[in-house]
PDB file of N, CA, C and O in Angstrom:
ATOM      1  N   MET A   1     119.744  84.518  60.238  1.00 59.00           N
ATOM      2  CA  MET A   1     119.194  84.727  61.437  1.00 59.00           C
ATOM      3  C   MET A   1     119.447  83.717  62.554  1.00 59.00           C
ATOM      4  O   MET A   1     118.936  82.443  62.224  1.00 59.00           O
ATOM      5  N   ASN A   2     119.909  83.986  63.409  1.00 69.00           N
ATOM      6  CA  ASN A   2     120.063  82.845  64.679  1.00 69.00           C
ATOM      7  C   ASN A   2     119.068  82.942  65.491  1.00 69.00           C
ATOM      8  O   ASN A   2     117.897  83.890  65.823  1.00 69.00           O
ATOM      9  N   GLU A   3     118.637  81.716  65.541  1.00 77.00           N
ATOM     10  CA  GLU A   3     117.219  81.060  66.187  1.00 77.00           C
ATOM     11  C   GLU A   3     117.814  80.834  67.916  1.00 77.00           C
ATOM     12  O   GLU A   3     118.912  80.876  68.484  1.00 77.00           O
ATOM     13  N   LEU A   4     116.659  81.407  68.865  1.00 71.00           N
ATOM     14  CA  LEU A   4     116.762  81.637  70.214  1.00 71.00           C
ATOM     15  C   LEU A   4     117.019  80.257  70.891  1.00 71.00           C
ATOM     16  O   LEU A   4     115.780  79.560  70.499  1.00 71.00           O
ATOM     17  N   GLN A   5     117.419  79.956  71.828  1.00 80.00           N
ATOM     18  CA  GLN A   5     117.567  78.752  72.513  1.00 80.00           C
ATOM     19  C   GLN A   5     116.442  78.830  73.287  1.00 80.00           C
ATOM     20  O   GLN A   5     115.859  79.871  73.374  1.00 80.00           O
ATOM     21  N   LEU A   6     115.836  77.807  73.850  1.00 76.00           N
ATOM     22  CA  LEU A   6     114.496  77.522  74.552  1.00 76.00           C
ATOM     23  C   LEU A   6     114.615  78.561  75.837  1.00 76.00           C
ATOM     24  O   LEU A   6     113.749  78.834  76.194  1.00 76.00           O
ATOM     25  N   ASN A   7     115.461  78.506  76.716  1.00 74.00           N
ATOM     26  CA  ASN A   7     115.814  79.166  77.670  1.00 74.00           C
ATOM     27  C   ASN A   7     115.600  80.576  77.523  1.00 74.00           C
ATOM     28  O   ASN A   7     115.099  81.409  78.406  1.00 74.00           O
ATOM     29  N   ASN A   8     116.325  81.154  76.582  1.00 73.00           N
ATOM     30  CA  ASN A   8     116.123  82.500  75.932  1.00 73.00           C
ATOM     31  C   ASN A   8     114.638  82.947  75.785  1.00 73.00           C
ATOM     32  O   ASN A   8     114.383  83.744  76.106  1.00 73.00           O
ATOM     33  N   GLN A   9     114.127  81.854  75.306  1.00 71.00           N
ATOM     34  CA  GLN A   9     112.538  82.231  74.893  1.00 71.00           C
ATOM     35  C   GLN A   9     111.633  82.369  76.036  1.00 71.00           C
ATOM     36  O   GLN A   9     110.778  83.293  76.109  1.00 71.00           O
ATOM     37  N   MET A  10     112.147  81.501  77.175  1.00 69.00           N
ATOM     38  CA  MET A  10     111.109  81.384  78.013  1.00 69.00           C
ATOM     39  C   MET A  10     111.431  82.425  79.137  1.00 69.00           C
ATOM     40  O   MET A  10     110.487  83.155  79.671  1.00 69.00           O
ATOM     41  N   ASP A  11     112.950  83.056  78.744  1.00 67.00           N
ATOM     42  CA  ASP A  11     112.748  84.551  79.517  1.00 67.00           C
ATOM     43  C   ASP A  11     112.171  85.694  79.094  1.00 67.00           C
ATOM     44  O   ASP A  11     111.687  86.347  79.770  1.00 67.00           O
ATOM     45  N   ILE A  12     111.943  85.442  77.528  1.00 68.00           N
ATOM     46  CA  ILE A  12     111.339  86.702  76.932  1.00 68.00           C
ATOM     47  C   ILE A  12     109.980  86.732  77.272  1.00 68.00           C
ATOM     48  O   ILE A  12     109.151  87.654  77.764  1.00 68.00           O
ATOM     49  N   VAL A  13     109.574  85.645  77.075  1.00 66.00           N
ATOM     50  CA  VAL A  13     107.768  85.305  77.121  1.00 66.00           C
ATOM     51  C   VAL A  13     107.746  85.215  78.969  1.00 66.00           C
ATOM     52  O   VAL A  13     106.363  85.914  79.202  1.00 66.00           O
ATOM     53  N   GLY A  14     108.296  85.066  79.852  1.00 61.00           N
ATOM     54  CA  GLY A  14     108.428  85.157  81.356  1.00 61.00           C
ATOM     55  C   GLY A  14     107.510  83.583  81.793  1.00 61.00           C
ATOM     56  O   GLY A  14     107.076  83.723  82.793  1.00 61.00           O
ATOM     57  N   GLY A  15     107.839  82.872  81.102  1.00 60.00           N
ATOM     58  CA  GLY A  15     107.962  81.465  81.404  1.00 60.00           C
ATOM     59  C   GLY A  15     108.796  80.738  81.996  1.00 60.00           C
ATOM     60  O   GLY A  15     109.334  79.541  82.419  1.00 60.00           O
ATOM     61  N   ALA A  16     109.920  81.726  83.013  1.00 68.00           N
ATOM     62  CA  ALA A  16     110.936  81.065  84.136  1.00 68.00           C
ATOM     63  C   ALA A  16     110.049  80.481  84.939  1.00 68.00           C
ATOM     64  O   ALA A  16     109.756  81.230  85.572  1.00 68.00           O
ATOM     65  N   VAL A  17     110.615  79.087  85.329  1.00 74.00           N
ATOM     66  CA  VAL A  17     109.935  78.718  86.122  1.00 74.00           C
ATOM     67  C   VAL A  17     110.657  79.363  87.861  1.00 74.00           C
ATOM     68  O   VAL A  17     109.598  79.342  88.603  1.00 74.00           O
ATOM     69  N   GLY A  18     111.542  79.979  87.907  1.00 75.00           N
ATOM     70  CA  GLY A  18     111.732  80.317  89.069  1.00 75.00           C
ATOM     71  C   GLY A  18     111.292  81.588  89.330  1.00 75.00           C
ATOM     72  O   GLY A  18     110.738  82.030  90.539  1.00 75.00           O
ATOM     73  N   THR A  19     110.665  82.540  87.928  1.00 77.00           N
ATOM     74  CA  THR A  19     110.150  83.382  88.634  1.00 77.00           C
ATOM     75  C   THR A  19     108.694  83.054  88.900  1.00 77.00           C
ATOM     76  O   THR A  19     108.009  83.855  89.639  1.00 77.00           O
ATOM     77  N   TRP A  20     108.098  82.251  88.345  1.00 79.00           N
ATOM     78  CA  TRP A  20     106.528  81.744  88.838  1.00 79.00           C
ATOM     79  C   TRP A  20     106.776  81.010  90.295  1.00 79.00           C
ATOM     80  O   TRP A  20     105.342  81.443  91.096  1.00 79.00           O
ATOM     81  N   ILE A  21     107.629  80.669  90.819  1.00 82.00           N
ATOM     82  CA  ILE A  21     107.950  80.187  92.247  1.00 82.00           C
ATOM     83  C   ILE A  21     107.986  81.418  93.142  1.00 82.00           C
ATOM     84  O   ILE A  21     107.244  81.112  93.975  1.00 82.00           O
ATOM     85  N   VAL A  22     108.669  82.404  92.375  1.00 82.00           N
ATOM     86  CA  VAL A  22     108.625  83.460  93.586  1.00 82.00           C
ATOM     87  C   VAL A  22     107.133  84.165  93.249  1.00 82.00           C
ATOM     88  O   VAL A  22     106.701  84.782  94.364  1.00 82.00           O
ATOM     89  N   CYS A  23     106.715  84.329  92.310  1.00 85.00           N
ATOM     90  CA  CYS A  23     105.374  84.870  92.499  1.00 85.00           C
ATOM     91  C   CYS A  23     104.587  84.316  93.411  1.00 85.00           C
ATOM     92  O   CYS A  23     103.573  84.675  94.022  1.00 85.00           O
ATOM     93  N   ILE A  24     104.392  82.958  93.334  1.00 87.00           N
ATOM     94  CA  ILE A  24     103.275  82.050  93.953  1.00 87.00           C
ATOM     95  C   ILE A  24     103.755  82.102  95.949  1.00 87.00           C
ATOM     96  O   ILE A  24     103.118  82.325  96.375  1.00 87.00           O
ATOM     97  N   VAL A  25     105.145  82.168  96.038  1.00 85.00           N
ATOM     98  CA  VAL A  25     105.704  82.466  97.212  1.00 85.00           C
ATOM     99  C   VAL A  25     104.796  83.670  97.704  1.00 85.00           C
ATOM    100  O   VAL A  25     104.446  83.772  98.808  1.00 85.00           O
ATOM    101  N   VAL A  26     105.003  84.878  96.990  1.00 87.00           N
ATOM    102  CA  VAL A  26     104.996  86.263  97.473  1.00 87.00           C
ATOM    103  C   VAL A  26     103.382  86.304  97.617  1.00 87.00           C
ATOM    104  O   VAL A  26     102.668  86.916  98.509  1.00 87.00           O
ATOM    105  N   GLY A  27     102.502  85.686  96.419  1.00 89.00           N
ATOM    106  CA  GLY A  27     101.193  85.608  97.002  1.00 89.00           C
ATOM    107  C   GLY A  27     100.739  84.865  98.014  1.00 89.00           C
ATOM    108  O   GLY A  27     100.180  85.398  98.541  1.00 89.00           O
ATOM    109  N   ALA A  28     101.325  83.832  98.328  1.00 88.00           N
ATOM    110  CA  ALA A  28     100.813  83.327  99.503  1.00 88.00           C
ATOM    111  C   ALA A  28     101.059  83.863 100.563  1.00 88.00           C
ATOM    112  O   ALA A  28     100.470  83.861 101.952  1.00 88.00           O
ATOM    113  N   ALA A  29     102.087  84.628 100.926  1.00 85.00           N
ATOM    114  CA  ALA A  29     102.549  85.584 101.882  1.00 85.00           C
ATOM    115  C   ALA A  29     101.418  86.521 102.218  1.00 85.00           C
ATOM    116  O   ALA A  29     100.998  86.922 103.231  1.00 85.00           O
ATOM    117  N   VAL A  30     101.171  87.474 100.864  1.00 86.00           N
ATOM    118  CA  VAL A  30     100.453  88.320 101.118  1.00 86.00           C
ATOM    119  C   VAL A  30      98.862  87.903 101.335  1.00 86.00           C
ATOM    120  O   VAL A  30      98.166  88.715 102.448  1.00 86.00           O
ATOM    121  N   TYR A  31      98.498  86.488 101.075  1.00 88.00           N
ATOM    122  CA  TYR A  31      97.273  86.053 101.312  1.00 88.00           C
ATOM    123  C   TYR A  31      97.171  86.149 102.819  1.00 88.00           C
ATOM    124  O   TYR A  31      96.349  86.207 103.602  1.00 88.00           O
ATOM    125  N   LYS A  32      98.068  85.150 103.177  1.00 85.00           N
ATOM    126  CA  LYS A  32      98.242  85.053 104.689  1.00 85.00           C
ATOM    127  C   LYS A  32      98.104  86.117 105.489  1.00 85.00           C
ATOM    128  O   LYS A  32      97.656  86.373 106.715  1.00 85.00           O
ATOM    129  N   MET A  33      98.794  87.413 105.492  1.00 84.00           N
ATOM    130  CA  MET A  33      98.845  88.455 106.195  1.00 84.00           C
ATOM    131  C   MET A  33      97.687  89.310 106.046  1.00 84.00           C
ATOM    132  O   MET A  33      96.962  89.573 106.944  1.00 84.00           O
ATOM    133  N   LEU A  34      96.882  88.934 104.750  1.00 85.00           N
ATOM    134  CA  LEU A  34      95.678  89.221 104.683  1.00 85.00           C
ATOM    135  C   LEU A  34      94.123  88.790 105.327  1.00 85.00           C
ATOM    136  O   LEU A  34      93.600  89.512 106.191  1.00 85.00           O
ATOM    137  N   TYR A  35      94.148  87.677 105.726  1.00 87.00           N
ATOM    138  CA  TYR A  35      93.548  86.938 106.136  1.00 87.00           C
ATOM    139  C   TYR A  35      93.570  86.256 107.479  1.00 87.00           C
ATOM    140  O   TYR A  35      93.027  85.053 108.048  1.00 87.00           O
ATOM    141  N   SER A  36      94.835  86.433 108.130  1.00 86.00           N
ATOM    142  CA  SER A  36      95.212  85.752 109.540  1.00 86.00           C
ATOM    143  C   SER A  36      95.170  87.114 110.438  1.00 86.00           C
ATOM    144  O   SER A  36      95.463  88.335 110.238  1.00 86.00           O
ATOM    145  N   LYS A  37      94.582  86.776 111.842  1.00 85.00           N
ATOM    146  CA  LYS A  37      94.811  87.831 112.734  1.00 85.00           C
ATOM    147  C   LYS A  37      96.260  88.202 113.256  1.00 85.00           C
ATOM    148  O   LYS A  37      96.426  89.436 113.494  1.00 85.00           O
ATOM    149  N   SER A  38      97.110  87.322 113.353  1.00 85.00           N
ATOM    150  CA  SER A  38      98.167  87.209 113.886  1.00 85.00           C
ATOM    151  C   SER A  38      99.167  86.329 113.045  1.00 85.00           C
ATOM    152  O   SER A  38      98.651  84.955 112.747  1.00 85.00           O
ATOM    153  N   GLY A  39     100.405  86.530 113.220  1.00 84.00           N
ATOM    154  CA  GLY A  39     101.425  85.327 112.455  1.00 84.00           C
ATOM    155  C   GLY A  39     102.757  86.256 112.163  1.00 84.00           C
ATOM    156  O   GLY A  39     103.031  87.328 112.389  1.00 84.00           O
ATOM    157  N   ARG A  40     103.399  85.260 111.430  1.00 86.00           N
ATOM    158  CA  ARG A  40     104.834  85.629 111.434  1.00 86.00           C
ATOM    159  C   ARG A  40     105.275  85.008 110.059  1.00 86.00           C
ATOM    160  O   ARG A  40     105.276  83.608 109.821  1.00 86.00           O
ATOM    161  N   ILE A  41     105.992  85.662 109.346  1.00 82.00           N
ATOM    162  CA  ILE A  41     106.464  85.309 108.119  1.00 82.00           C
ATOM    163  C   ILE A  41     108.297  85.302 108.041  1.00 82.00           C
ATOM    164  O   ILE A  41     108.396  86.447 108.660  1.00 82.00           O
ATOM    165  N   SER A  42     108.924  84.104 108.133  1.00 84.00           N
ATOM    166  CA  SER A  42     110.337  84.604 108.063  1.00 84.00           C
ATOM    167  C   SER A  42     111.231  83.833 107.486  1.00 84.00           C
ATOM    168  O   SER A  42     110.966  82.873 106.800  1.00 84.00           O
ATOM    169  N   ILE A  43     112.122  84.686 106.686  1.00 79.00           N
ATOM    170  CA  ILE A  43     113.112  83.945 105.718  1.00 79.00           C
ATOM    171  C   ILE A  43     114.567  84.264 106.361  1.00 79.00           C
ATOM    172  O   ILE A  43     114.706  85.679 106.433  1.00 79.00           O
ATOM    173  N   PRO A  44     115.065  83.291 107.191  1.00 85.00           N
ATOM    174  CA  PRO A  44     116.355  83.578 108.074  1.00 85.00           C
ATOM    175  C   PRO A  44     117.416  84.371 107.302  1.00 85.00           C
ATOM    176  O   PRO A  44     117.565  84.399 106.066  1.00 85.00           O
ATOM    177  N   ARG A  45     117.906  85.272 107.971  1.00 83.00           N
ATOM    178  CA  ARG A  45     118.671  86.119 107.567  1.00 83.00           C
ATOM    179  C   ARG A  45     118.679  87.288 106.351  1.00 83.00           C
ATOM    180  O   ARG A  45     119.374  87.966 106.064  1.00 83.00           O
ATOM    181  N   LEU A  46     117.292  87.057 105.955  1.00 82.00           N
ATOM    182  CA  LEU A  46     116.892  88.279 104.800  1.00 82.00           C
ATOM    183  C   LEU A  46     115.667  88.913 105.626  1.00 82.00           C
ATOM    184  O   LEU A  46     115.868  90.474 105.290  1.00 82.00           O
ATOM    185  N   ILE A  47     114.724  88.574 105.899  1.00 82.00           N
ATOM    186  CA  ILE A  47     113.415  89.113 106.062  1.00 82.00           C
ATOM    187  C   ILE A  47     112.661  88.278 107.080  1.00 82.00           C
ATOM    188  O   ILE A  47     112.391  87.104 107.273  1.00 82.00           O
ATOM    189  N   SER A  48     111.865  89.187 108.169  1.00 87.00           N
ATOM    190  CA  SER A  48     111.533  88.618 109.340  1.00 87.00           C
ATOM    191  C   SER A  48     109.665  89.332 109.672  1.00 87.00           C
ATOM    192  O   SER A  48     110.359  90.975 110.090  1.00 87.00           O
ATOM    193  N   ILE A  49     108.703  89.392 109.417  1.00 83.00           N
ATOM    194  CA  ILE A  49     107.741  89.841 109.632  1.00 83.00           C
ATOM    195  C   ILE A  49     106.733  89.451 110.694  1.00 83.00           C
ATOM    196  O   ILE A  49     106.499  88.460 110.304  1.00 83.00           O
ATOM    197  N   GLU A  50     106.393  90.216 111.366  1.00 85.00           N
ATOM    198  CA  GLU A  50     105.459  89.725 112.226  1.00 85.00           C
ATOM    199  C   GLU A  50     104.464  90.543 112.730  1.00 85.00           C
ATOM    200  O   GLU A  50     104.351  91.786 112.428  1.00 85.00           O
ATOM    201  N   TRP A  51     102.914  90.147 112.628  1.00 79.00           N
ATOM    202  CA  TRP A  51     101.975  91.431 112.509  1.00 79.00           C
ATOM    203  C   TRP A  51     100.474  90.403 113.829  1.00 79.00           C
ATOM    204  O   TRP A  51     100.789  89.047 114.210  1.00 79.00           O
ATOM    205  N   ARG A  52      99.823  91.315 114.343  1.00 82.00           N
ATOM    206  CA  ARG A  52      98.964  91.206 115.279  1.00 82.00           C
ATOM    207  C   ARG A  52      97.615  91.365 114.911  1.00 82.00           C
ATOM    208  O   ARG A  52      97.622  92.610 113.969  1.00 82.00           O
TER     209      ARG A  52
END
């Protein structure tokens, strides 16, 4: 039986660094939208959300 490489093990467990970074960024954006009266979140050429 072949052992999995460390990267493959991390992907299975969900410990990939990129996944954690995306989750933190999305969480911060949702928090900002819920607790501020107005603002804007923008990722150039992908998404732009503005609320009041």
